[in-house]
Amino acid sequence: MHELSIALSMIEQIEDEAEKHGGRIVEVVYVRIGELSGVDSQALRFAYQMASEGTSLASSRLEIEPVQLLVFCPQCNSTYKTDPQHIFCSQCLTPEQEILEGRELEVRALELAA
Ligand SMILES: [Zn+2]
């Protein structure tokens, strides 16, 4: 399962970060997942729960923020949100958009216990 390896490396990264803050307990993990990242948020939530069991993150929860696809069309010089099924420009129909957002898979912030 692809999400499990993502969850494992995420946990590693979060534990490192918590360590830097004096090993405080992590309560909430804020994650951004782009529509084009290929990651299923339900599957990731499940994998995270499984993978964090027995670690210092066992009691933490994931807050997942979906990131809509944001593209830039160099032809029209415009930036707009779209969905992965309509990646070509609605104005000039060029498929050569630059993807600005929508591929991310990142831990954006942690909420640590006081
Ligand atoms: Zn265009």
PDB file of N, CA, C and O in Angstrom, residues 8-56:
ATOM      1  N   LEU A   8       4.604   6.322   6.901  1.00  0.00           N
ATOM      2  CA  LEU A   8       5.817   6.004   7.655  1.00  0.00           C
ATOM      3  C   LEU A   8       6.858   7.118   7.551  1.00  0.00           C
ATOM      4  O   LEU A   8       7.452   7.514   8.556  1.00  0.00           O
ATOM      5  N   SER A   9       7.058   7.638   6.355  1.00  0.00           N
ATOM      6  CA  SER A   9       8.075   8.685   6.229  1.00  0.00           C
ATOM      7  C   SER A   9       7.579   9.984   6.849  1.00  0.00           C
ATOM      8  O   SER A   9       8.352  10.782   7.375  1.00  0.00           O
ATOM      9  N   MET A  10       6.251  10.188   6.815  1.00  0.00           N
ATOM     10  CA  MET A  10       5.669  11.355   7.449  1.00  0.00           C
ATOM     11  C   MET A  10       5.900  11.297   8.967  1.00  0.00           C
ATOM     12  O   MET A  10       6.272  12.280   9.590  1.00  0.00           O
ATOM     13  N   ILE A  11       5.676  10.117   9.537  1.00  0.00           N
ATOM     14  CA  ILE A  11       5.837   9.928  10.976  1.00  0.00           C
ATOM     15  C   ILE A  11       7.282  10.186  11.392  1.00  0.00           C
ATOM     16  O   ILE A  11       7.549  10.838  12.399  1.00  0.00           O
ATOM     17  N   GLU A  12       8.192   9.711  10.569  1.00  0.00           N
ATOM     18  CA  GLU A  12       9.611   9.928  10.832  1.00  0.00           C
ATOM     19  C   GLU A  12       9.916  11.429  10.885  1.00  0.00           C
ATOM     20  O   GLU A  12      10.584  11.929  11.784  1.00  0.00           O
ATOM     21  N   GLN A  13       9.392  12.119   9.904  1.00  0.00           N
ATOM     22  CA  GLN A  13       9.602  13.564   9.790  1.00  0.00           C
ATOM     23  C   GLN A  13       8.978  14.310  10.990  1.00  0.00           C
ATOM     24  O   GLN A  13       9.579  15.220  11.558  1.00  0.00           O
ATOM     25  N   ILE A  14       7.786  13.892  11.383  1.00  0.00           N
ATOM     26  CA  ILE A  14       7.086  14.541  12.488  1.00  0.00           C
ATOM     27  C   ILE A  14       7.796  14.280  13.815  1.00  0.00           C
ATOM     28  O   ILE A  14       7.933  15.175  14.649  1.00  0.00           O
ATOM     29  N   GLU A  15       8.272  13.045  13.988  1.00  0.00           N
ATOM     30  CA  GLU A  15       8.987  12.721  15.222  1.00  0.00           C
ATOM     31  C   GLU A  15      10.264  13.555  15.354  1.00  0.00           C
ATOM     32  O   GLU A  15      10.596  14.017  16.432  1.00  0.00           O
ATOM     33  N   ASP A  16      10.942  13.738  14.230  1.00  0.00           N
ATOM     34  CA  ASP A  16      12.148  14.577  14.208  1.00  0.00           C
ATOM     35  C   ASP A  16      11.817  15.993  14.650  1.00  0.00           C
ATOM     36  O   ASP A  16      12.528  16.607  15.447  1.00  0.00           O
ATOM     37  N   GLU A  17      10.734  16.490  14.097  1.00  0.00           N
ATOM     38  CA  GLU A  17      10.305  17.858  14.371  1.00  0.00           C
ATOM     39  C   GLU A  17       9.905  18.015  15.842  1.00  0.00           C
ATOM     40  O   GLU A  17      10.271  18.983  16.495  1.00  0.00           O
ATOM     41  N   ALA A  18       9.189  17.034  16.372  1.00  0.00           N
ATOM     42  CA  ALA A  18       8.756  17.065  17.769  1.00  0.00           C
ATOM     43  C   ALA A  18       9.971  17.000  18.695  1.00  0.00           C
ATOM     44  O   ALA A  18      10.018  17.654  19.739  1.00  0.00           O
ATOM     45  N   GLU A  19      10.949  16.243  18.261  1.00  0.00           N
ATOM     46  CA  GLU A  19      12.203  16.106  19.008  1.00  0.00           C
ATOM     47  C   GLU A  19      12.879  17.469  19.163  1.00  0.00           C
ATOM     48  O   GLU A  19      13.359  17.842  20.222  1.00  0.00           O
ATOM     49  N   LYS A  20      12.869  18.227  18.067  1.00  0.00           N
ATOM     50  CA  LYS A  20      13.476  19.556  18.063  1.00  0.00           C
ATOM     51  C   LYS A  20      12.766  20.499  19.016  1.00  0.00           C
ATOM     52  O   LYS A  20      13.310  21.510  19.432  1.00  0.00           O
ATOM     53  N   HIS A  21      11.517  20.201  19.296  1.00  0.00           N
ATOM     54  CA  HIS A  21      10.746  21.038  20.215  1.00  0.00           C
ATOM     55  C   HIS A  21      10.699  20.403  21.595  1.00  0.00           C
ATOM     56  O   HIS A  21       9.697  20.497  22.307  1.00  0.00           O
ATOM     57  N   GLY A  22      11.759  19.738  21.954  1.00  0.00           N
ATOM     58  CA  GLY A  22      11.878  19.183  23.297  1.00  0.00           C
ATOM     59  C   GLY A  22      11.063  17.917  23.510  1.00  0.00           C
ATOM     60  O   GLY A  22      10.695  17.600  24.635  1.00  0.00           O
ATOM     61  N   GLY A  23      10.752  17.221  22.422  1.00  0.00           N
ATOM     62  CA  GLY A  23      10.031  15.964  22.538  1.00  0.00           C
ATOM     63  C   GLY A  23       8.611  16.108  23.043  1.00  0.00           C
ATOM     64  O   GLY A  23       8.086  15.226  23.705  1.00  0.00           O
ATOM     65  N   ARG A  24       8.016  17.241  22.725  1.00  0.00           N
ATOM     66  CA  ARG A  24       6.632  17.441  23.177  1.00  0.00           C
ATOM     67  C   ARG A  24       5.660  16.556  22.410  1.00  0.00           C
ATOM     68  O   ARG A  24       5.917  16.132  21.295  1.00  0.00           O
ATOM     69  N   ILE A  25       4.529  16.282  23.065  1.00  0.00           N
ATOM     70  CA  ILE A  25       3.514  15.416  22.460  1.00  0.00           C
ATOM     71  C   ILE A  25       2.821  16.157  21.316  1.00  0.00           C
ATOM     72  O   ILE A  25       2.409  17.301  21.471  1.00  0.00           O
ATOM     73  N   VAL A  26       2.714  15.487  20.200  1.00  0.00           N
ATOM     74  CA  VAL A  26       2.023  16.072  19.048  1.00  0.00           C
ATOM     75  C   VAL A  26       0.540  15.733  19.139  1.00  0.00           C
ATOM     76  O   VAL A  26       0.173  14.572  19.284  1.00  0.00           O
ATOM     77  N   GLU A  27      -0.289  16.767  19.082  1.00  0.00           N
ATOM     78  CA  GLU A  27      -1.727  16.514  19.164  1.00  0.00           C
ATOM     79  C   GLU A  27      -2.379  16.458  17.791  1.00  0.00           C
ATOM     80  O   GLU A  27      -3.194  15.594  17.513  1.00  0.00           O
ATOM     81  N   VAL A  28      -2.033  17.430  16.968  1.00  0.00           N
ATOM     82  CA  VAL A  28      -2.638  17.475  15.636  1.00  0.00           C
ATOM     83  C   VAL A  28      -1.560  17.668  14.582  1.00  0.00           C
ATOM     84  O   VAL A  28      -0.620  18.435  14.771  1.00  0.00           O
ATOM     85  N   VAL A  29      -1.705  16.958  13.491  1.00  0.00           N
ATOM     86  CA  VAL A  29      -0.787  17.088  12.367  1.00  0.00           C
ATOM     87  C   VAL A  29      -1.594  17.618  11.176  1.00  0.00           C
ATOM     88  O   VAL A  29      -2.582  17.009  10.770  1.00  0.00           O
ATOM     89  N   TYR A  30      -1.181  18.781  10.670  1.00  0.00           N
ATOM     90  CA  TYR A  30      -1.875  19.372   9.532  1.00  0.00           C
ATOM     91  C   TYR A  30      -1.144  19.008   8.247  1.00  0.00           C
ATOM     92  O   TYR A  30       0.041  19.273   8.101  1.00  0.00           O
ATOM     93  N   VAL A  31      -1.891  18.375   7.367  1.00  0.00           N
ATOM     94  CA  VAL A  31      -1.294  17.888   6.127  1.00  0.00           C
ATOM     95  C   VAL A  31      -2.048  18.482   4.935  1.00  0.00           C
ATOM     96  O   VAL A  31      -3.265  18.611   4.965  1.00  0.00           O
ATOM     97  N   ARG A  32      -1.307  18.852   3.915  1.00  0.00           N
ATOM     98  CA  ARG A  32      -1.925  19.328   2.674  1.00  0.00           C
ATOM     99  C   ARG A  32      -1.756  18.249   1.619  1.00  0.00           C
ATOM    100  O   ARG A  32      -0.656  17.763   1.404  1.00  0.00           O
ATOM    101  N   ILE A  33      -2.851  17.901   0.972  1.00  0.00           N
ATOM    102  CA  ILE A  33      -2.784  16.883  -0.069  1.00  0.00           C
ATOM    103  C   ILE A  33      -3.381  17.438  -1.357  1.00  0.00           C
ATOM    104  O   ILE A  33      -4.554  17.808  -1.398  1.00  0.00           O
ATOM    105  N   GLY A  34      -2.562  17.519  -2.368  1.00  0.00           N
ATOM    106  CA  GLY A  34      -3.020  18.018  -3.655  1.00  0.00           C
ATOM    107  C   GLY A  34      -3.854  16.984  -4.391  1.00  0.00           C
ATOM    108  O   GLY A  34      -3.644  15.785  -4.229  1.00  0.00           O
ATOM    109  N   GLU A  35      -4.781  17.472  -5.187  1.00  0.00           N
ATOM    110  CA  GLU A  35      -5.643  16.590  -5.978  1.00  0.00           C
ATOM    111  C   GLU A  35      -4.848  15.701  -6.927  1.00  0.00           C
ATOM    112  O   GLU A  35      -5.279  14.621  -7.282  1.00  0.00           O
ATOM    113  N   LEU A  36      -3.708  16.186  -7.341  1.00  0.00           N
ATOM    114  CA  LEU A  36      -2.896  15.429  -8.289  1.00  0.00           C
ATOM    115  C   LEU A  36      -1.803  14.611  -7.625  1.00  0.00           C
ATOM    116  O   LEU A  36      -0.992  14.007  -8.294  1.00  0.00           O
ATOM    117  N   SER A  37      -1.764  14.612  -6.310  1.00  0.00           N
ATOM    118  CA  SER A  37      -0.684  13.905  -5.626  1.00  0.00           C
ATOM    119  C   SER A  37      -0.864  12.394  -5.712  1.00  0.00           C
ATOM    120  O   SER A  37       0.067  11.641  -5.472  1.00  0.00           O
ATOM    121  N   GLY A  38      -2.069  11.965  -6.034  1.00  0.00           N
ATOM    122  CA  GLY A  38      -2.328  10.532  -6.132  1.00  0.00           C
ATOM    123  C   GLY A  38      -2.521   9.865  -4.783  1.00  0.00           C
ATOM    124  O   GLY A  38      -2.551   8.654  -4.686  1.00  0.00           O
ATOM    125  N   VAL A  39      -2.654  10.687  -3.746  1.00  0.00           N
ATOM    126  CA  VAL A  39      -2.833  10.130  -2.414  1.00  0.00           C
ATOM    127  C   VAL A  39      -4.297  10.234  -2.009  1.00  0.00           C
ATOM    128  O   VAL A  39      -4.917  11.277  -2.154  1.00  0.00           O
ATOM    129  N   ASP A  40      -4.820   9.138  -1.536  1.00  0.00           N
ATOM    130  CA  ASP A  40      -6.198   9.113  -1.082  1.00  0.00           C
ATOM    131  C   ASP A  40      -6.221   9.461   0.404  1.00  0.00           C
ATOM    132  O   ASP A  40      -5.555   8.814   1.208  1.00  0.00           O
ATOM    133  N   SER A  41      -6.962  10.511   0.768  1.00  0.00           N
ATOM    134  CA  SER A  41      -6.885  10.986   2.149  1.00  0.00           C
ATOM    135  C   SER A  41      -7.445   9.973   3.143  1.00  0.00           C
ATOM    136  O   SER A  41      -6.937   9.845   4.248  1.00  0.00           O
ATOM    137  N   GLN A  42      -8.478   9.248   2.744  1.00  0.00           N
ATOM    138  CA  GLN A  42      -9.023   8.226   3.646  1.00  0.00           C
ATOM    139  C   GLN A  42      -7.991   7.133   3.904  1.00  0.00           C
ATOM    140  O   GLN A  42      -7.792   6.707   5.031  1.00  0.00           O
ATOM    141  N   ALA A  43      -7.352   6.711   2.841  1.00  0.00           N
ATOM    142  CA  ALA A  43      -6.342   5.659   2.952  1.00  0.00           C
ATOM    143  C   ALA A  43      -5.160   6.141   3.782  1.00  0.00           C
ATOM    144  O   ALA A  43      -4.591   5.390   4.565  1.00  0.00           O
ATOM    145  N   LEU A  44      -4.816   7.411   3.599  1.00  0.00           N
ATOM    146  CA  LEU A  44      -3.686   7.948   4.347  1.00  0.00           C
ATOM    147  C   LEU A  44      -4.018   8.025   5.837  1.00  0.00           C
ATOM    148  O   LEU A  44      -3.205   7.694   6.685  1.00  0.00           O
ATOM    149  N   ARG A  45      -5.235   8.451   6.129  1.00  0.00           N
ATOM    150  CA  ARG A  45      -5.677   8.521   7.521  1.00  0.00           C
ATOM    151  C   ARG A  45      -5.567   7.154   8.190  1.00  0.00           C
ATOM    152  O   ARG A  45      -5.072   7.017   9.305  1.00  0.00           O
ATOM    153  N   PHE A  46      -6.033   6.167   7.474  1.00  0.00           N
ATOM    154  CA  PHE A  46      -6.012   4.792   7.971  1.00  0.00           C
ATOM    155  C   PHE A  46      -4.567   4.305   8.160  1.00  0.00           C
ATOM    156  O   PHE A  46      -4.217   3.751   9.201  1.00  0.00           O
ATOM    157  N   ALA A  47      -3.747   4.562   7.165  1.00  0.00           N
ATOM    158  CA  ALA A  47      -2.349   4.126   7.218  1.00  0.00           C
ATOM    159  C   ALA A  47      -1.613   4.829   8.361  1.00  0.00           C
ATOM    160  O   ALA A  47      -0.801   4.228   9.056  1.00  0.00           O
ATOM    161  N   TYR A  48      -1.932   6.092   8.541  1.00  0.00           N
ATOM    162  CA  TYR A  48      -1.280   6.868   9.599  1.00  0.00           C
ATOM    163  C   TYR A  48      -1.622   6.289  10.970  1.00  0.00           C
ATOM    164  O   TYR A  48      -0.763   6.162  11.837  1.00  0.00           O
ATOM    165  N   GLN A  49      -2.901   5.944  11.118  1.00  0.00           N
ATOM    166  CA  GLN A  49      -3.351   5.378  12.386  1.00  0.00           C
ATOM    167  C   GLN A  49      -2.595   4.084  12.687  1.00  0.00           C
ATOM    168  O   GLN A  49      -2.125   3.860  13.800  1.00  0.00           O
ATOM    169  N   MET A  50      -2.485   3.262  11.662  1.00  0.00           N
ATOM    170  CA  MET A  50      -1.797   1.989  11.805  1.00  0.00           C
ATOM    171  C   MET A  50      -0.316   2.193  12.115  1.00  0.00           C
ATOM    172  O   MET A  50       0.235   1.577  13.014  1.00  0.00           O
ATOM    173  N   ALA A  51       0.300   3.073  11.331  1.00  0.00           N
ATOM    174  CA  ALA A  51       1.745   3.248  11.425  1.00  0.00           C
ATOM    175  C   ALA A  51       2.169   3.985  12.689  1.00  0.00           C
ATOM    176  O   ALA A  51       3.293   3.828  13.159  1.00  0.00           O
ATOM    177  N   SER A  52       1.273   4.800  13.245  1.00  0.00           N
ATOM    178  CA  SER A  52       1.660   5.574  14.423  1.00  0.00           C
ATOM    179  C   SER A  52       1.445   4.785  15.720  1.00  0.00           C
ATOM    180  O   SER A  52       1.888   5.197  16.781  1.00  0.00           O
ATOM    181  N   GLU A  53       0.775   3.677  15.610  1.00  0.00           N
ATOM    182  CA  GLU A  53       0.521   2.859  16.786  1.00  0.00           C
ATOM    183  C   GLU A  53       1.845   2.449  17.433  1.00  0.00           C
ATOM    184  O   GLU A  53       2.765   1.995  16.758  1.00  0.00           O
ATOM    185  N   GLY A  54       1.929   2.644  18.732  1.00  0.00           N
ATOM    186  CA  GLY A  54       3.146   2.260  19.439  1.00  0.00           C
ATOM    187  C   GLY A  54       4.249   3.309  19.355  1.00  0.00           C
ATOM    188  O   GLY A  54       5.315   3.125  19.911  1.00  0.00           O
ATOM    189  N   THR A  55       4.016   4.405  18.639  1.00  0.00           N
ATOM    190  CA  THR A  55       4.996   5.488  18.583  1.00  0.00           C
ATOM    191  C   THR A  55       4.492   6.642  19.451  1.00  0.00           C
ATOM    192  O   THR A  55       3.375   6.590  19.988  1.00  0.00           O
ATOM    193  N   SER A  56       5.304   7.685  19.542  1.00  0.00           N
ATOM    194  CA  SER A  56       4.895   8.841  20.332  1.00  0.00           C
ATOM    195  C   SER A  56       3.750   9.598  19.670  1.00  0.00           C
ATOM    196  O   SER A  56       3.168  10.509  20.245  1.00  0.00           O
TER     197      SER A  56
END
